[in-house]
C-alpha positions as YAML, in Angstrom:
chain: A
units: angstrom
residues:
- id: 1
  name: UNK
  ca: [8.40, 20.92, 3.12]
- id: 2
  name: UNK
  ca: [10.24, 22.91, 0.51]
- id: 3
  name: UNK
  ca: [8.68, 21.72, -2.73]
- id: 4
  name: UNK
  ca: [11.57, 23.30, -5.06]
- id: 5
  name: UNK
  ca: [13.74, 20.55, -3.68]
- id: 6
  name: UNK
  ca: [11.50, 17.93, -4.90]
- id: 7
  name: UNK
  ca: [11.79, 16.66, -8.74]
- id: 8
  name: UNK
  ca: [10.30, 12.92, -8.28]
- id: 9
  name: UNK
  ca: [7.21, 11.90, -5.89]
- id: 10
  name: UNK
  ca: [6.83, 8.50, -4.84]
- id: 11
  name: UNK
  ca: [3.53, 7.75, -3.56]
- id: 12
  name: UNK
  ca: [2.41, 4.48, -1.62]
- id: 13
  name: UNK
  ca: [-1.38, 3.34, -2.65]
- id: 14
  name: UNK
  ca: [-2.80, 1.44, 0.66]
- id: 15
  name: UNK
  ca: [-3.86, 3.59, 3.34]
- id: 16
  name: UNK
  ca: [-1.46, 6.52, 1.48]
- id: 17
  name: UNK
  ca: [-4.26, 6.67, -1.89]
- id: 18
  name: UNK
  ca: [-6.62, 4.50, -0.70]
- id: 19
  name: UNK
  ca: [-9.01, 4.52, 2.36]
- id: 20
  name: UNK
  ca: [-7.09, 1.21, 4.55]
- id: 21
  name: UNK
  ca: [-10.63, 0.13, 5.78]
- id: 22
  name: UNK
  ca: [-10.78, -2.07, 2.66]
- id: 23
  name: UNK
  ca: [-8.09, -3.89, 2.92]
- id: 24
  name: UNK
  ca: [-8.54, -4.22, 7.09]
- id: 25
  name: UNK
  ca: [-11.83, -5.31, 6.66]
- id: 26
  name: UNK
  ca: [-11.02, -7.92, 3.85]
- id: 27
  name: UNK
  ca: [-8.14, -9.40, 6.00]
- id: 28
  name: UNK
  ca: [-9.70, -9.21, 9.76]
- id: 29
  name: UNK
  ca: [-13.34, -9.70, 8.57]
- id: 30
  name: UNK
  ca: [-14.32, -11.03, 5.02]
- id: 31
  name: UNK
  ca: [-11.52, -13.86, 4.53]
- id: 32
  name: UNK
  ca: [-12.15, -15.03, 8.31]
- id: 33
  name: UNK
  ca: [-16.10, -15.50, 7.69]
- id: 34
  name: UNK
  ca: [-15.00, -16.98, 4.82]
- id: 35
  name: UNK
  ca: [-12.59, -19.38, 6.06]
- id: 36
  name: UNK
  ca: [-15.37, -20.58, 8.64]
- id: 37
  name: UNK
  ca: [-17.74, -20.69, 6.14]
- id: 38
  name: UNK
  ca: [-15.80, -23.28, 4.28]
- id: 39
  name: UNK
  ca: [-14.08, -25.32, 6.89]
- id: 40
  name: UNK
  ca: [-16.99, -25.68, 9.28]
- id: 41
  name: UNK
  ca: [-15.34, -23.80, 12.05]
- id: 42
  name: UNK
  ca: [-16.65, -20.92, 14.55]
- id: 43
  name: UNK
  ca: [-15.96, -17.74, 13.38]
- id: 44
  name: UNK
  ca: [-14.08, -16.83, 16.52]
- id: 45
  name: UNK
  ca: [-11.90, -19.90, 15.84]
- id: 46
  name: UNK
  ca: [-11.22, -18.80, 12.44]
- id: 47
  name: UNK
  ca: [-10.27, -15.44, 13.06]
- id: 48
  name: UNK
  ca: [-7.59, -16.80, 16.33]
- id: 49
  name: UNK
  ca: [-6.31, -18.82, 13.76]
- id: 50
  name: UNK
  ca: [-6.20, -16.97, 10.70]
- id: 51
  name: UNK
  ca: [-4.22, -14.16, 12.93]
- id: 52
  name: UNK
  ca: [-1.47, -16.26, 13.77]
- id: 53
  name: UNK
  ca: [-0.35, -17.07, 10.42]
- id: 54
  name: UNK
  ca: [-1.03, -13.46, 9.00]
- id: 55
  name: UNK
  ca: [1.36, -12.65, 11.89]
- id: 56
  name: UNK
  ca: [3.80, -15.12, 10.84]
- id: 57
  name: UNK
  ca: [3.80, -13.68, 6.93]
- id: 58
  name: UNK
  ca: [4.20, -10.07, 8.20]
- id: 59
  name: UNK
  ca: [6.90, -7.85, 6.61]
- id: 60
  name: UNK
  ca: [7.65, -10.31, 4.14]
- id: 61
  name: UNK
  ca: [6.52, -10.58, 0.49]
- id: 62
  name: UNK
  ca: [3.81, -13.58, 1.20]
- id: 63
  name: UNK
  ca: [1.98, -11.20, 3.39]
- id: 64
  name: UNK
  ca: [1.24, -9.11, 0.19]
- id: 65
  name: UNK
  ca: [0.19, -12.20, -2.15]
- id: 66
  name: UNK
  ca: [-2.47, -13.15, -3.51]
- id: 67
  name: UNK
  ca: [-1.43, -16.17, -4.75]
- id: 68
  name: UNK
  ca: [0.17, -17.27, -1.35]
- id: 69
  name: UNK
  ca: [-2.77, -16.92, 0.50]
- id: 70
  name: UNK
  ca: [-4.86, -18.40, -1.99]
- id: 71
  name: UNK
  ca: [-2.90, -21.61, -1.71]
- id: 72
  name: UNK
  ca: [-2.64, -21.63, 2.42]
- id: 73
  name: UNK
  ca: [-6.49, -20.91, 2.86]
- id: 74
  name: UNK
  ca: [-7.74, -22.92, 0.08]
- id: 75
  name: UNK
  ca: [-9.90, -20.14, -1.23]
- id: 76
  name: UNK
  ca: [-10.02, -17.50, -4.05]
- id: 77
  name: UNK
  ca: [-8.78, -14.35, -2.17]
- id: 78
  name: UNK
  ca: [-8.79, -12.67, -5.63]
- id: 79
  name: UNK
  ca: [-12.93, -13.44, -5.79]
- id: 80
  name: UNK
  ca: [-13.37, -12.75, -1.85]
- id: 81
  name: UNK
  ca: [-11.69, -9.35, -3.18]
- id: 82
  name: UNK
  ca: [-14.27, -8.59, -5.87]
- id: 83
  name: UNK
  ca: [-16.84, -9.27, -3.58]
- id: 84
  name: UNK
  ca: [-16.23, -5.97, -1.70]
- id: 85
  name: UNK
  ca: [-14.86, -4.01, -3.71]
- id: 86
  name: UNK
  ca: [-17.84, -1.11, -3.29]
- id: 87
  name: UNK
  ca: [-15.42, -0.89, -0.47]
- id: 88
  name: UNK
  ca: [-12.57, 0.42, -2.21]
- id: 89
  name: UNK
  ca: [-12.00, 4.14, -1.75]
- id: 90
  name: UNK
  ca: [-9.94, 7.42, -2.17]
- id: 91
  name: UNK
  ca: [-8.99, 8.97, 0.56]
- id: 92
  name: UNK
  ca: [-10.20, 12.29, 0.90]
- id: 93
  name: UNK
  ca: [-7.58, 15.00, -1.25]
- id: 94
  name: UNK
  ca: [-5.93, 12.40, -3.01]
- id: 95
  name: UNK
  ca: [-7.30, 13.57, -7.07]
- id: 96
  name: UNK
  ca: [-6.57, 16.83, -5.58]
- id: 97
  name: UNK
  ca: [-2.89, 16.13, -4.60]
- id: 98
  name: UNK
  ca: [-2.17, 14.34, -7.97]
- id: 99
  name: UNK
  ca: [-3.27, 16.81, -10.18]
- id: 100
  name: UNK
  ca: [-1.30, 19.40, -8.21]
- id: 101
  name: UNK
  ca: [1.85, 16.90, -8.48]
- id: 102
  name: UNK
  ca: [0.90, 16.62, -12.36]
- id: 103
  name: UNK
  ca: [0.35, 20.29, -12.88]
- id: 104
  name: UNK
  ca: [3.88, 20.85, -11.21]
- id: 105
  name: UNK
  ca: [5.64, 19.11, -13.77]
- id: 106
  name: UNK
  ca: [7.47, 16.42, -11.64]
- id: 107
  name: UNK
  ca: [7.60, 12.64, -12.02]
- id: 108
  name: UNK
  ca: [5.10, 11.06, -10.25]
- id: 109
  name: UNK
  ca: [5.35, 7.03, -9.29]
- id: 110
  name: UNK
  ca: [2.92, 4.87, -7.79]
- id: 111
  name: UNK
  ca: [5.27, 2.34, -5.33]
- id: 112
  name: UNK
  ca: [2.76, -0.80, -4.05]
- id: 113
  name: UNK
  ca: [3.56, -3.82, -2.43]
- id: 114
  name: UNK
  ca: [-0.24, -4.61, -3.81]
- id: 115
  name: UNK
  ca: [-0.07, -7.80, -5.59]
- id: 116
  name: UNK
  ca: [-0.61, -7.61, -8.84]
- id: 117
  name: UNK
  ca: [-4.13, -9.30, -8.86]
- id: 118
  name: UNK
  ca: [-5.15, -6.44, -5.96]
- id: 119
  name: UNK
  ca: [-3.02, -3.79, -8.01]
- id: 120
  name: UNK
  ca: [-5.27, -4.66, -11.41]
- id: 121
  name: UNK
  ca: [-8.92, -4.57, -9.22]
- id: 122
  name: UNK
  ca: [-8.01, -1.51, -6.96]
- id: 123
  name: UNK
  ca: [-7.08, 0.33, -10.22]
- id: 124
  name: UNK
  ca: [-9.76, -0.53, -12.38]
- id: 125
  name: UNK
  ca: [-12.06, 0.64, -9.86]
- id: 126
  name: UNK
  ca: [-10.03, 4.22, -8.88]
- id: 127
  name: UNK
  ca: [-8.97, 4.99, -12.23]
- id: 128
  name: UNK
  ca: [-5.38, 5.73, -10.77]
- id: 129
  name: UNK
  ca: [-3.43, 4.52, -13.48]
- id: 130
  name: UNK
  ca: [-3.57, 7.84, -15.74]
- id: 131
  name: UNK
  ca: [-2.50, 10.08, -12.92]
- id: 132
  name: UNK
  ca: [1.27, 8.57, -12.73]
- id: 133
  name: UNK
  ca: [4.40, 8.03, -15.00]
- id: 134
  name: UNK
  ca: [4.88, 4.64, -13.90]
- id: 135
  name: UNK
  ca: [3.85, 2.20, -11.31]
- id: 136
  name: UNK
  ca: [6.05, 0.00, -9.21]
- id: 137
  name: UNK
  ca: [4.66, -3.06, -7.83]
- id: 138
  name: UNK
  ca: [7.35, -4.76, -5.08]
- id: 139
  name: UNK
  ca: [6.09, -8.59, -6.46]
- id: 140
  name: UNK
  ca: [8.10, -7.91, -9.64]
- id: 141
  name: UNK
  ca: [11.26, -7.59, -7.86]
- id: 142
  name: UNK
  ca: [10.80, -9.98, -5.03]
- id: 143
  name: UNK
  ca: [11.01, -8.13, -2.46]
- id: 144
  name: UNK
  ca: [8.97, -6.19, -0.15]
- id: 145
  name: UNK
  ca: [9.46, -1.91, 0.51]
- id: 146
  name: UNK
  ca: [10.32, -3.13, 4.10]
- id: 147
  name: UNK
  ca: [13.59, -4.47, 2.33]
- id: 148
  name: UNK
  ca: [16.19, -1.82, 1.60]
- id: 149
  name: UNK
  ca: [17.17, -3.66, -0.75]
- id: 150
  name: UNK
  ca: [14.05, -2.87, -2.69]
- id: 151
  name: UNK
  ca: [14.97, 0.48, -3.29]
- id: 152
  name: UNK
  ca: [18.32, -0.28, -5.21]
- id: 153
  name: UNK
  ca: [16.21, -2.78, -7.35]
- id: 154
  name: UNK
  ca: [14.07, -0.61, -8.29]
- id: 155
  name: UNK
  ca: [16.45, 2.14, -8.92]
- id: 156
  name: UNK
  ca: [17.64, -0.12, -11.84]
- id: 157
  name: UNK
  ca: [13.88, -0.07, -13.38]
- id: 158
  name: UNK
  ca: [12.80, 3.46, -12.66]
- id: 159
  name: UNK
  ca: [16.45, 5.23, -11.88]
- id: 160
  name: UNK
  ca: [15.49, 8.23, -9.33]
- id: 161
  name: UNK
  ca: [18.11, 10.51, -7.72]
- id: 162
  name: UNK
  ca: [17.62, 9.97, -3.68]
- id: 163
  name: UNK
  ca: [18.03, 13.35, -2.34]
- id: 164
  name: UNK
  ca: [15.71, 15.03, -4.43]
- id: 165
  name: UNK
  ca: [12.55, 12.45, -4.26]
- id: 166
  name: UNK
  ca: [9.58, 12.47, -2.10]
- id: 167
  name: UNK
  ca: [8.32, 9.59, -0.23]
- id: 168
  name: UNK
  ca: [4.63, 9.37, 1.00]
- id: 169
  name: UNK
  ca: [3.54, 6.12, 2.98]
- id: 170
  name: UNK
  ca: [1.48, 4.86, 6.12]
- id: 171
  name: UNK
  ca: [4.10, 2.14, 7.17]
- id: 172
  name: UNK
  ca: [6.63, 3.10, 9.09]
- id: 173
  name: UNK
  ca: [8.90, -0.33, 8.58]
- id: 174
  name: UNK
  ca: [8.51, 0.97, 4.41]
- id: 175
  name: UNK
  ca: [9.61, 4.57, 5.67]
- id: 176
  name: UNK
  ca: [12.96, 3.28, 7.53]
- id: 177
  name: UNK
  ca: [14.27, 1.12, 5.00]
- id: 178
  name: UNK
  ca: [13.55, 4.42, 2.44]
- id: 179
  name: UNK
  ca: [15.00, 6.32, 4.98]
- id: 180
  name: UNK
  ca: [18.56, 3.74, 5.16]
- id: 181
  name: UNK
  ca: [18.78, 3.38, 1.68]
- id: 182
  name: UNK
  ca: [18.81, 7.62, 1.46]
- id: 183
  name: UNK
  ca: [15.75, 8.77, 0.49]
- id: 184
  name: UNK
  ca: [15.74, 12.37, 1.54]
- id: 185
  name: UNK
  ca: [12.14, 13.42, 1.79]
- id: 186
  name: UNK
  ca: [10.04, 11.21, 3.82]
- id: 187
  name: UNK
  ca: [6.35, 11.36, 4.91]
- id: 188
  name: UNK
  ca: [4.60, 9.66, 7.47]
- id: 189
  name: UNK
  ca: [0.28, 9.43, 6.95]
- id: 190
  name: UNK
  ca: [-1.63, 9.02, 10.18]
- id: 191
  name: UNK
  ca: [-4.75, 8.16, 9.23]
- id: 192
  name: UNK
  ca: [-4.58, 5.21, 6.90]
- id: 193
  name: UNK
  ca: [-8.22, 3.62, 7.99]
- id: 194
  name: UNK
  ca: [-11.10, 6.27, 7.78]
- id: 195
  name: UNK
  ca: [-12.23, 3.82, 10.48]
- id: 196
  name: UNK
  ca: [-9.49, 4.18, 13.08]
- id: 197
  name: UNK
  ca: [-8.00, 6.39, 15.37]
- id: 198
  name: UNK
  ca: [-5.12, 8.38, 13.96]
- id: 199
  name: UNK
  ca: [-1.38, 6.96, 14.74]
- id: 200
  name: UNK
  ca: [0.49, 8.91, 16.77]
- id: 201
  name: UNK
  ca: [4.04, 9.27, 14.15]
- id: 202
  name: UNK
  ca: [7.09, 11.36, 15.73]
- id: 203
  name: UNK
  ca: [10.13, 9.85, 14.24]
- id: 204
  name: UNK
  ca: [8.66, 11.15, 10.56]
- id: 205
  name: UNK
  ca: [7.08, 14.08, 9.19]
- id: 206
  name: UNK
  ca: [3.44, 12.88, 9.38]
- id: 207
  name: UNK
  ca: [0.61, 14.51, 7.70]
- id: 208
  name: UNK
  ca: [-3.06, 13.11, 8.19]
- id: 209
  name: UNK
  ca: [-3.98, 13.44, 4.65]
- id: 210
  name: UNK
  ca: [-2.39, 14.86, 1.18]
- id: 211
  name: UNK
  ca: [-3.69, 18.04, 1.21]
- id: 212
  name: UNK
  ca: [-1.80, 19.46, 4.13]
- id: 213
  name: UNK
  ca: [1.42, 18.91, 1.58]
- id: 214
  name: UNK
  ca: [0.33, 19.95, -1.28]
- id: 215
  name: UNK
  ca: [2.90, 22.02, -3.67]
...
């Protein structure tokens, strides 16, 4: 990657910044003991359950909320969040990577579809917020990154000039619609969850962690 064609880096937090285990172990562990807990149910029953309508939600801005799910479930997902955050995490590089971004002189935005309730906890507990020139959180729009039309949106908030921005992010679905809407520079990460396997990424650039890009 040829950094002198870069002027603005737009970084994803979830499995980009931050370790994915978190959030994987929130979703496919914590809020299904949870839900059993409450409703009286076997935890294998919860989880079959809970899995279908995560599946239903998926790609779409519900998914994301914290609000939403609070209301389907009948429980405080912001709460169940607190009580793991210890579980929040860097990935390894990342305070490394921004400072180098920072040093460099470019603009550097954080782009989330982290609700706003997750956004707050995850960054009073990384201290991410001083590290970027603004931070872009898809709930205020109303619209996912899968959208395309995300991108124009937020073009009208944080105007960036497509061909010479950088795009970092573990979801491929977030990566296409950058890449239709003309993002130039686009970069896959593979190893999202310290926990799992790395994905195998051809149709993108992919890079396991920050520091094999940095300028």
């Amino acid at each position: 990657m040829n950094w002198n064609d870069i002027e603005t880096v737009l970084l994803d937090m979830d499995g980009t910044l931050l370790d994915l285990h978190y959030d994987n172990h929130f979703w496919q562990e914590h809020v299904p003991r949870r839900y059993a807990e409450k409703h009286g149910v076997a935890i294998d029953a919860a989880s079959s359950e809970l899995r279908q309508r995560f599946a239903s939600a998926e790609g779409t801005l519900n998914w994301y909320c914290v609000d939403y799910w609070t209301r389907e479930l009948g429980l405080d997902i912001r709460q169940l969040k607190e009580e793991i955050d210890h579980l929040i995490a860097l990935h390894p590089h990342t305070l490394e990577f921004l400072q180098a971004v920072r040093a460099s002189g470019r603009r550097m935005l954080l782009v989330t579809n982290a609700h706003n309730k997750a956004l707050a906890l995850k960054l009073e507990r990384t201290q991410l917020r001083a590290h970027f020139d603004a931070i872009v959180c898809s709930h205020d729009f109303g619209l996912p990154k899968e959208h395309v039309d995300f991108w124009e949106r937020m073009q009208q908030v944080q105007p960036f000039d497509k061909t010479t921005s950088l795009l970092v992010d573990d979801s491929l679905p977030v990566l296409r619609s950058a890449r239709q809407y003309g993002i130039r520079h686009l970069v896959a990460i593979t190893c999202p969850d310290s926990k799992q396997p790395a994905k195998t990424v051809s149709e993108f650039t992919a890079i396991a962690h920050l520091h094999e890009i940095l300028p």
